[in-house]
Amino acid sequence: ERKSNSKFIKYKFNAYSSLAYIVTAFYLLNNTNDLFYINYIGIAISLLLGIVSFFWWALKRENIQKVDICLYSALILWIGIYALCKLNSKYEIEISLFFVLLLLIFSYKVCCEIYRKKIIATVNIVSFILSITILIYIAEVYKIYNLYYSIGLTVVAFLIKFADTYKLLDPEIIGSGTGWSHILTSIGIS
């Protein structure tokens, strides 16, 4: 996306599309019937990601970017952890606590130490593959075939984000890949 001349919101589509994560948080909150611990963690991540991502794209401050990285990385892995809790609901508390511990360690590494884009990209790719693999397994085992729509949207969102990050797509043709990934990921999670 091209930088706006506005001094308040530098990347408008990316900033406003980030707000889709807030809508996702409220959707999850209204539709949580089981797995309360992992769902509330996901709700918190999605809500905070919507707010932080908006300000990252509006202001482009490095400290905000670090928090944004932690939150979107957490959301990628949360999908798989949620699915893992679905498979092992009696261990939801333990799995949720392990997830929170992983997030704290990752966040410390990103925010307090020098973070490297290749390491973050590798962590996100591994988390994404893990999450999608578990979701596909759940779709097959429990015959939840409409889950494939969510998986498809999430895969497309991840590919568009990846292509946008590494400048593989022309923004003049498709617009901001990151903005579209915000919207598609939010729909896929919901």
XYZ file of N, CA and C in Angstrom:
570
model
N 0.843 -1.174 0.000
C 0.000 0.000 0.000
C 0.891 1.241 0.000
N 0.478 2.217 -0.755
C 1.238 3.470 -0.766
C 0.984 4.266 0.496
N 2.022 4.920 0.957
C 1.931 5.734 2.162
C 1.054 6.953 1.891
N 0.159 7.212 2.823
C -0.748 8.350 2.716
C -0.017 9.630 3.129
N -0.506 10.747 2.651
C 0.061 12.036 3.057
C -0.429 12.474 4.424
N -1.410 11.785 4.958
C -1.961 12.125 6.267
C -0.927 11.883 7.358
N -0.840 12.783 8.320
C 0.099 12.561 9.420
C -0.517 11.697 10.521
N -1.819 11.392 10.411
C -2.483 10.582 11.426
C -2.543 9.105 11.052
N -2.834 8.797 9.804
C -2.925 7.405 9.372
C -2.093 7.261 8.097
N -0.936 6.630 8.236
C -0.004 6.527 7.120
C -0.426 5.490 6.072
N -0.981 4.369 6.509
C -1.412 3.310 5.595
C -2.865 2.986 5.908
N -3.782 3.665 5.214
C -5.199 3.629 5.574
C -5.837 2.242 5.446
N -5.662 1.566 4.309
C -6.323 0.273 4.135
C -5.802 -0.746 5.148
N -4.495 -0.790 5.331
C -3.926 -1.719 6.312
C -4.412 -1.392 7.728
N -4.477 -0.121 8.053
C -4.928 0.279 9.396
C -6.396 -0.084 9.610
N -7.246 0.313 8.694
C -8.684 0.063 8.878
C -9.029 -1.424 8.770
N -8.335 -2.153 7.899
C -8.618 -3.587 7.784
C -8.191 -4.339 9.049
N -7.256 -3.792 9.803
C -6.835 -4.392 11.074
C -7.989 -4.462 12.070
N -8.926 -3.564 11.939
C -10.069 -3.532 12.858
C -10.950 -4.773 12.713
N -10.768 -5.533 11.632
C -11.518 -6.783 11.463
C -11.215 -7.750 12.605
N -10.018 -7.674 13.173
C -9.674 -8.554 14.295
C -10.506 -8.238 15.537
N -10.892 -6.997 15.694
C -11.764 -6.627 16.816
C -13.144 -7.247 16.615
N -13.647 -7.200 15.387
C -14.929 -7.836 15.070
C -14.835 -9.335 15.355
N -13.731 -9.954 14.971
C -13.522 -11.381 15.242
C -13.559 -11.670 16.736
N -12.926 -10.813 17.526
C -12.919 -11.005 18.983
C -14.338 -11.007 19.539
N -15.153 -10.066 19.094
C -16.540 -10.007 19.574
C -17.365 -11.192 19.055
N -17.078 -11.621 17.836
C -17.767 -12.802 17.310
C -17.433 -14.026 18.172
N -16.155 -14.217 18.459
C -15.753 -15.353 19.294
C -16.359 -15.255 20.694
N -16.395 -14.064 21.232
C -16.962 -13.863 22.566
C -18.435 -14.267 22.595
N -19.171 -13.898 21.560
C -20.601 -14.222 21.500
C -20.877 -15.688 21.173
N -19.891 -16.396 20.642
C -20.114 -17.774 20.215
C -19.273 -18.793 20.982
N -18.755 -18.419 22.134
C -17.967 -19.348 22.949
C -18.903 -20.162 23.822
N -18.969 -21.451 23.525
C -19.810 -22.359 24.298
C -18.997 -23.416 25.034
N -17.779 -23.645 24.584
C -16.899 -24.614 25.227
C -15.462 -24.129 25.084
N -14.540 -24.852 25.660
C -13.116 -24.490 25.609
C -12.906 -23.025 26.008
N -13.383 -22.679 27.175
C -13.372 -21.281 27.593
C -11.967 -20.697 27.727
N -11.017 -21.439 28.266
C -9.681 -20.881 28.484
C -9.021 -20.498 27.172
N -8.931 -21.447 26.249
C -8.260 -21.165 24.984
C -9.050 -20.165 24.150
N -10.380 -20.199 24.233
C -11.179 -19.216 23.505
C -10.938 -17.809 24.030
N -10.896 -17.646 25.345
C -10.671 -16.310 25.898
C -9.266 -15.801 25.613
N -8.315 -16.708 25.538
C -6.969 -16.297 25.121
C -7.026 -15.801 23.674
N -7.721 -16.528 22.806
C -7.868 -16.115 21.408
C -8.616 -14.805 21.256
N -9.629 -14.619 22.083
C -10.387 -13.365 22.065
C -9.480 -12.200 22.444
N -8.692 -12.388 23.501
C -7.767 -11.332 23.940
C -6.733 -11.028 22.864
N -6.174 -12.071 22.261
C -5.173 -11.874 21.201
C -5.791 -11.119 20.031
N -6.960 -11.547 19.591
C -7.606 -10.914 18.445
C -7.959 -9.452 18.732
N -8.501 -9.197 19.912
C -8.861 -7.824 20.282
C -7.624 -6.927 20.330
N -6.590 -7.402 21.011
C -5.356 -6.607 21.111
C -4.691 -6.438 19.749
N -4.726 -7.495 18.928
C -4.137 -7.399 17.592
C -4.852 -6.340 16.754
N -6.162 -6.291 16.825
C -6.903 -5.276 16.086
C -6.486 -3.868 16.471
N -6.338 -3.647 17.759
C -5.954 -2.311 18.252
C -4.507 -1.991 17.890
N -3.598 -2.909 18.215
C -2.167 -2.668 17.996
C -1.850 -2.574 16.512
N -2.432 -3.463 15.710
C -2.169 -3.437 14.276
C -2.670 -2.132 13.654
N -3.819 -1.660 14.115
C -4.319 -0.369 13.627
C -3.271 0.722 13.875
N -2.768 0.777 15.094
C -1.795 1.834 15.420
C -0.447 1.617 14.727
N -0.062 0.365 14.500
C 1.180 0.114 13.770
C 1.070 0.678 12.359
N -0.037 0.363 11.666
C -0.176 0.840 10.296
C -0.487 2.330 10.227
N -1.079 2.889 11.266
C -1.371 4.324 11.292
C -0.117 5.137 11.579
N 0.705 4.673 12.521
C 1.832 5.475 13.001
C 3.212 4.981 12.577
N 3.338 3.665 12.335
C 4.608 3.033 11.942
C 5.729 3.292 12.960
N 5.476 2.970 14.209
C 6.486 3.074 15.262
C 7.054 1.685 15.546
N 8.372 1.575 15.711
C 9.026 0.279 15.863
C 8.538 -0.499 17.087
N 8.326 0.167 18.205
C 7.861 -0.545 19.399
C 6.464 -1.126 19.196
N 5.629 -0.411 18.479
C 4.293 -0.928 18.176
C 4.420 -2.133 17.239
N 5.361 -2.077 16.295
C 5.554 -3.190 15.371
C 5.944 -4.460 16.120
N 6.791 -4.342 17.120
C 7.206 -5.519 17.883
C 6.011 -6.185 18.563
N 5.128 -5.392 19.128
C 3.932 -5.952 19.775
C 3.018 -6.564 18.713
N 2.899 -5.901 17.573
C 2.101 -6.420 16.464
C 2.634 -7.782 16.010
N 3.941 -7.908 15.882
C 4.555 -9.179 15.484
C 4.206 -10.268 16.491
N 4.321 -9.956 17.763
C 4.002 -10.943 18.806
C 2.545 -11.382 18.717
N 1.660 -10.445 18.502
C 0.232 -10.767 18.478
C -0.183 -11.531 17.223
N 0.316 -11.125 16.047
C -0.104 -11.883 14.864
C 0.545 -13.264 14.845
N 1.752 -13.378 15.385
C 2.380 -14.695 15.512
C 1.574 -15.558 16.478
N 1.114 -14.950 17.554
C 0.295 -15.672 18.538
C -1.009 -16.139 17.909
N -1.626 -15.299 17.082
C -2.895 -15.671 16.456
C -2.721 -16.844 15.488
N -1.606 -16.854 14.762
C -1.336 -17.962 13.842
C -1.263 -19.277 14.614
N -0.524 -19.279 15.715
C -0.380 -20.498 16.505
C -1.647 -20.805 17.300
N -2.368 -19.770 17.711
C -3.602 -19.987 18.485
C -4.584 -20.877 17.739
N -4.672 -20.715 16.427
C -5.586 -21.523 15.624
C -5.299 -23.008 15.841
N -4.039 -23.389 15.768
C -3.658 -24.781 15.961
C -3.827 -25.239 17.398
N -3.516 -24.363 18.343
C -3.660 -24.709 19.758
C -5.140 -24.887 20.101
N -5.982 -24.038 19.542
C -7.433 -24.205 19.737
C -7.873 -25.570 19.218
N -7.411 -25.916 18.015
C -7.779 -27.207 17.429
C -7.239 -28.362 18.276
N -6.044 -28.197 18.821
C -5.467 -29.220 19.694
C -6.305 -29.383 20.965
N -6.779 -28.283 21.511
C -7.669 -28.341 22.679
C -8.987 -29.023 22.314
N -9.464 -28.801 21.100
C -10.695 -29.437 20.645
C -10.526 -30.959 20.623
N -9.341 -31.399 20.206
C -9.056 -32.831 20.171
C -8.847 -33.424 21.570
N -8.334 -32.616 22.488
C -7.982 -33.076 23.840
C -8.595 -32.155 24.881
N -9.903 -32.035 24.892
C -10.569 -31.040 25.742
C -10.293 -31.229 27.230
N -10.013 -32.446 27.661
C -9.745 -32.634 29.097
C -8.400 -32.041 29.510
N -7.548 -31.723 28.543
C -6.250 -31.091 28.829
C -6.218 -29.622 28.403
N -7.397 -29.020 28.268
C -7.458 -27.636 27.786
C -6.646 -26.684 28.658
N -6.741 -26.815 29.956
C -6.018 -25.898 30.855
C -4.512 -26.057 30.658
N -4.036 -27.279 30.618
C -2.600 -27.521 30.463
C -2.090 -27.028 29.111
N -2.846 -27.321 28.056
C -2.448 -26.873 26.715
C -2.471 -25.351 26.651
N -3.493 -24.726 27.235
C -3.602 -23.267 27.245
C -2.443 -22.632 28.004
N -2.084 -23.200 29.144
C -0.956 -22.671 29.928
C 0.361 -22.819 29.176
N 0.541 -23.952 28.502
C 1.744 -24.155 27.688
C 1.804 -23.119 26.568
N 0.668 -22.862 25.943
C 0.585 -21.856 24.878
C 0.970 -20.473 25.404
N 0.435 -20.097 26.561
C 0.754 -18.798 27.152
C 2.248 -18.720 27.464
N 2.834 -19.798 27.964
C 4.271 -19.818 28.238
C 5.075 -19.615 26.950
N 4.684 -20.305 25.882
C 5.352 -20.108 24.594
C 5.250 -18.659 24.125
N 4.068 -18.070 24.293
C 3.874 -16.674 23.879
C 4.758 -15.725 24.673
N 4.868 -15.972 25.961
C 5.714 -15.114 26.791
C 7.182 -15.201 26.377
N 7.656 -16.401 26.122
C 9.044 -16.580 25.690
C 9.270 -15.908 24.342
N 8.362 -16.150 23.382
C 8.487 -15.551 22.052
C 8.430 -14.024 22.141
N 7.496 -13.514 22.928
C 7.351 -12.065 23.072
C 8.598 -11.438 23.680
N 9.179 -12.106 24.648
C 10.424 -11.612 25.246
C 11.516 -11.544 24.181
N 11.624 -12.610 23.391
C 12.657 -12.650 22.348
C 12.458 -11.529 21.326
N 11.217 -11.278 20.952
C 10.942 -10.250 19.944
C 11.095 -8.847 20.517
N 10.531 -8.611 21.706
C 10.478 -7.254 22.251
C 11.742 -6.828 22.991
N 12.422 -7.760 23.628
C 13.537 -7.373 24.487
C 14.905 -7.656 23.896
N 14.942 -8.444 22.868
C 16.205 -8.749 22.218
C 16.128 -8.310 20.769
N 17.239 -8.433 20.093
C 17.236 -8.119 18.660
C 16.460 -9.215 17.942
N 15.441 -8.836 17.223
C 14.651 -9.831 16.512
C 15.074 -9.854 15.052
N 15.033 -11.042 14.497
C 15.427 -11.241 13.107
C 14.206 -11.668 12.297
N 14.029 -11.039 11.167
C 12.868 -11.331 10.330
C 12.832 -12.793 9.877
N 13.994 -13.371 9.582
C 14.017 -14.760 9.116
C 13.557 -15.716 10.211
N 13.944 -15.460 11.444
C 13.530 -16.314 12.554
C 12.031 -16.182 12.776
N 11.529 -14.964 12.755
C 10.093 -14.734 12.941
C 9.314 -15.385 11.802
N 9.783 -15.233 10.573
C 9.115 -15.851 9.423
C 9.105 -17.370 9.567
N 10.221 -17.942 9.997
C 10.299 -19.394 10.184
C 9.328 -19.857 11.257
N 9.282 -19.155 12.384
C 8.344 -19.498 13.464
C 6.914 -19.430 12.954
N 6.581 -18.395 12.199
C 5.218 -18.238 11.684
C 4.866 -19.303 10.649
N 5.811 -19.673 9.809
C 5.544 -20.719 8.812
C 5.330 -22.060 9.510
N 6.168 -22.387 10.473
C 6.002 -23.645 11.217
C 4.668 -23.635 11.976
N 4.345 -22.523 12.623
C 3.071 -22.408 13.350
C 1.891 -22.555 12.402
N 1.990 -21.935 11.248
C 0.922 -22.004 10.255
C 0.717 -23.440 9.775
N 1.809 -24.123 9.433
C 1.712 -25.513 8.960
C 1.115 -26.398 10.054
N 1.564 -26.210 11.285
C 1.018 -26.979 12.410
C -0.478 -26.717 12.563
N -0.867 -25.453 12.544
C -2.277 -25.092 12.717
C -3.150 -25.666 11.613
N -2.730 -25.518 10.385
C -3.529 -26.006 9.256
C -3.600 -27.532 9.264
N -2.503 -28.195 9.596
C -2.493 -29.663 9.650
C -3.482 -30.180 10.688
N -3.484 -29.574 11.869
C -4.413 -30.008 12.920
C -5.856 -29.732 12.505
N -6.095 -28.580 11.871
C -7.453 -28.267 11.414
C -7.940 -29.261 10.359
N -7.068 -29.628 9.441
C -7.449 -30.605 8.420
C -7.769 -31.944 9.082
N -6.981 -32.332 10.054
C -7.228 -33.575 10.779
C -8.602 -33.540 11.461
N -8.907 -32.421 12.115
C -10.210 -32.283 12.786
C -11.355 -32.333 11.775
N -11.175 -31.661 10.644
C -12.218 -31.666 9.612
C -12.501 -33.083 9.135
N -11.469 -33.888 8.986
C -11.640 -35.269 8.528
C -12.223 -36.165 9.612
N -11.671 -36.089 10.817
C -12.105 -36.971 11.906
C -13.551 -36.703 12.296
N -13.902 -35.430 12.435
C -15.244 -35.076 12.898
C -16.209 -34.760 11.760
N -15.755 -34.950 10.532
C -16.596 -34.714 9.343
C -17.180 -33.300 9.323
N -16.337 -32.338 9.665
C -16.746 -30.927 9.661
C -16.219 -30.325 8.357
N -16.922 -30.598 7.290
C -16.412 -30.225 5.978
C -16.462 -28.717 5.713
N -17.358 -27.998 6.397
C -17.370 -26.543 6.202
C -16.135 -25.887 6.822
N -15.389 -26.629 7.630
C -14.125 -26.129 8.175
C -13.108 -25.881 7.065
N -13.283 -26.575 5.940
C -12.370 -26.365 4.814
C -12.474 -24.956 4.237
N -13.632 -24.312 4.368
C -13.746 -22.913 3.922
C -12.854 -22.015 4.778
N -12.885 -22.243 6.084
C -12.034 -21.476 6.997
C -10.568 -21.736 6.714
N -10.233 -22.996 6.487
C -8.845 -23.352 6.184
C -8.418 -22.679 4.879
N -9.268 -22.738 3.876
C -8.950 -22.119 2.585
C -8.735 -20.617 2.693
N -9.630 -19.946 3.404
C -9.471 -18.492 3.586
C -8.188 -18.165 4.337
N -7.874 -18.954 5.336
C -6.666 -18.720 6.126
C -5.414 -18.962 5.289
N -5.434 -19.997 4.472
C -4.286 -20.276 3.605
C -4.097 -19.142 2.597
N -5.176 -18.711 1.963
C -5.090 -17.607 1.003
C -4.580 -16.343 1.700
N -5.098 -16.057 2.895
C -4.652 -14.873 3.645
C -3.163 -14.942 3.953
N -2.703 -16.114 4.377
C -1.289 -16.279 4.700
C -0.418 -16.100 3.466
N -0.834 -16.675 2.349
C -0.068 -16.546 1.106
C -0.028 -15.097 0.617
N -1.157 -14.404 0.726
C -1.199 -12.999 0.304
C -0.305 -12.151 1.206
N -0.360 -12.396 2.506
C 0.491 -11.657 3.450
C 1.966 -11.919 3.148
N 2.297 -13.188 2.949
C 3.664 -13.578 2.644
C 4.132 -12.911 1.349
N 3.297 -12.955 0.319
C 3.640 -12.344 -0.968
C 3.780 -10.834 -0.852
N 2.952 -10.219 -0.006
C 3.038 -8.777 0.204
C 4.326 -8.421 0.951
N 4.633 -9.185 1.976
C 5.835 -8.924 2.778
C 7.095 -8.992 1.921
N 7.143 -9.991 1.037
C 8.328 -10.181 0.205
C 8.194 -9.568 -1.185
N 7.191 -8.683 -1.342
C 6.983 -7.894 -2.562
C 6.886 -8.760 -3.817
N 6.102 -9.844 -3.713
C 5.889 -10.741 -4.842
C 4.663 -10.359 -5.659
N 3.797 -9.523 -5.091
C 2.585 -9.089 -5.786
C 2.634 -7.584 -6.016
N 2.084 -7.159 -7.119
C 2.031 -5.742 -7.441
C 0.832 -5.113 -6.728
N 1.066 -4.194 -5.785
C -0.052 -3.582 -5.067
C -0.971 -2.763 -5.967
N -0.485 -2.383 -7.118
C -1.327 -1.640 -8.052
C -2.423 -2.545 -8.631
N -2.179 -3.845 -8.631
C -3.140 -4.794 -9.190
C -4.115 -5.280 -8.128
N -3.609 -5.740 -6.975
C -4.497 -6.331 -5.967
C -4.704 -5.452 -4.739
N -4.014 -4.349 -4.662
C -4.090 -3.530 -3.452
C -3.138 -4.071 -2.412
N -3.384 -3.748 -1.192
C -2.502 -4.170 -0.116
C -2.787 -5.618 0.275
N -1.815 -6.488 0.053
C -1.970 -7.887 0.449
C -2.135 -8.035 1.942
N -1.451 -7.188 2.696
C -1.567 -7.245 4.149
C -2.976 -6.879 4.592
N -3.545 -5.848 4.009
C -4.914 -5.463 4.350
C -5.904 -6.568 4.033
N -5.745 -7.177 2.852
C -6.634 -8.281 2.491
C -6.425 -9.471 3.420
N -5.186 -9.702 3.854
C -4.946 -10.827 4.765
C -5.621 -10.591 6.113
N -5.688 -9.335 6.562
C -6.412 -9.027 7.808
C -7.872 -9.466 7.682
N -8.474 -9.092 6.582
C -9.898 -9.376 6.374
C -10.150 -10.876 6.211
N -9.356 -11.534 5.364
C -9.559 -12.967 5.112
C -9.274 -13.816 6.355
N -8.235 -13.477 7.094
C -7.928 -14.210 8.324
C -9.068 -14.068 9.326
N -9.571 -12.868 9.464
C -10.665 -12.627 10.391
C -11.905 -13.437 10.032
N -12.232 -13.471 8.753
C -13.382 -14.265 8.299
C -13.110 -15.754 8.523
N -11.902 -16.196 8.204
C -11.548 -17.599 8.374
C -11.625 -18.052 9.822
N -11.182 -17.219 10.739
C -11.228 -17.564 12.166
C -12.666 -17.581 12.683
N -13.458 -16.644 12.173
C -14.847 -16.554 12.631
C -15.638 -17.730 12.129
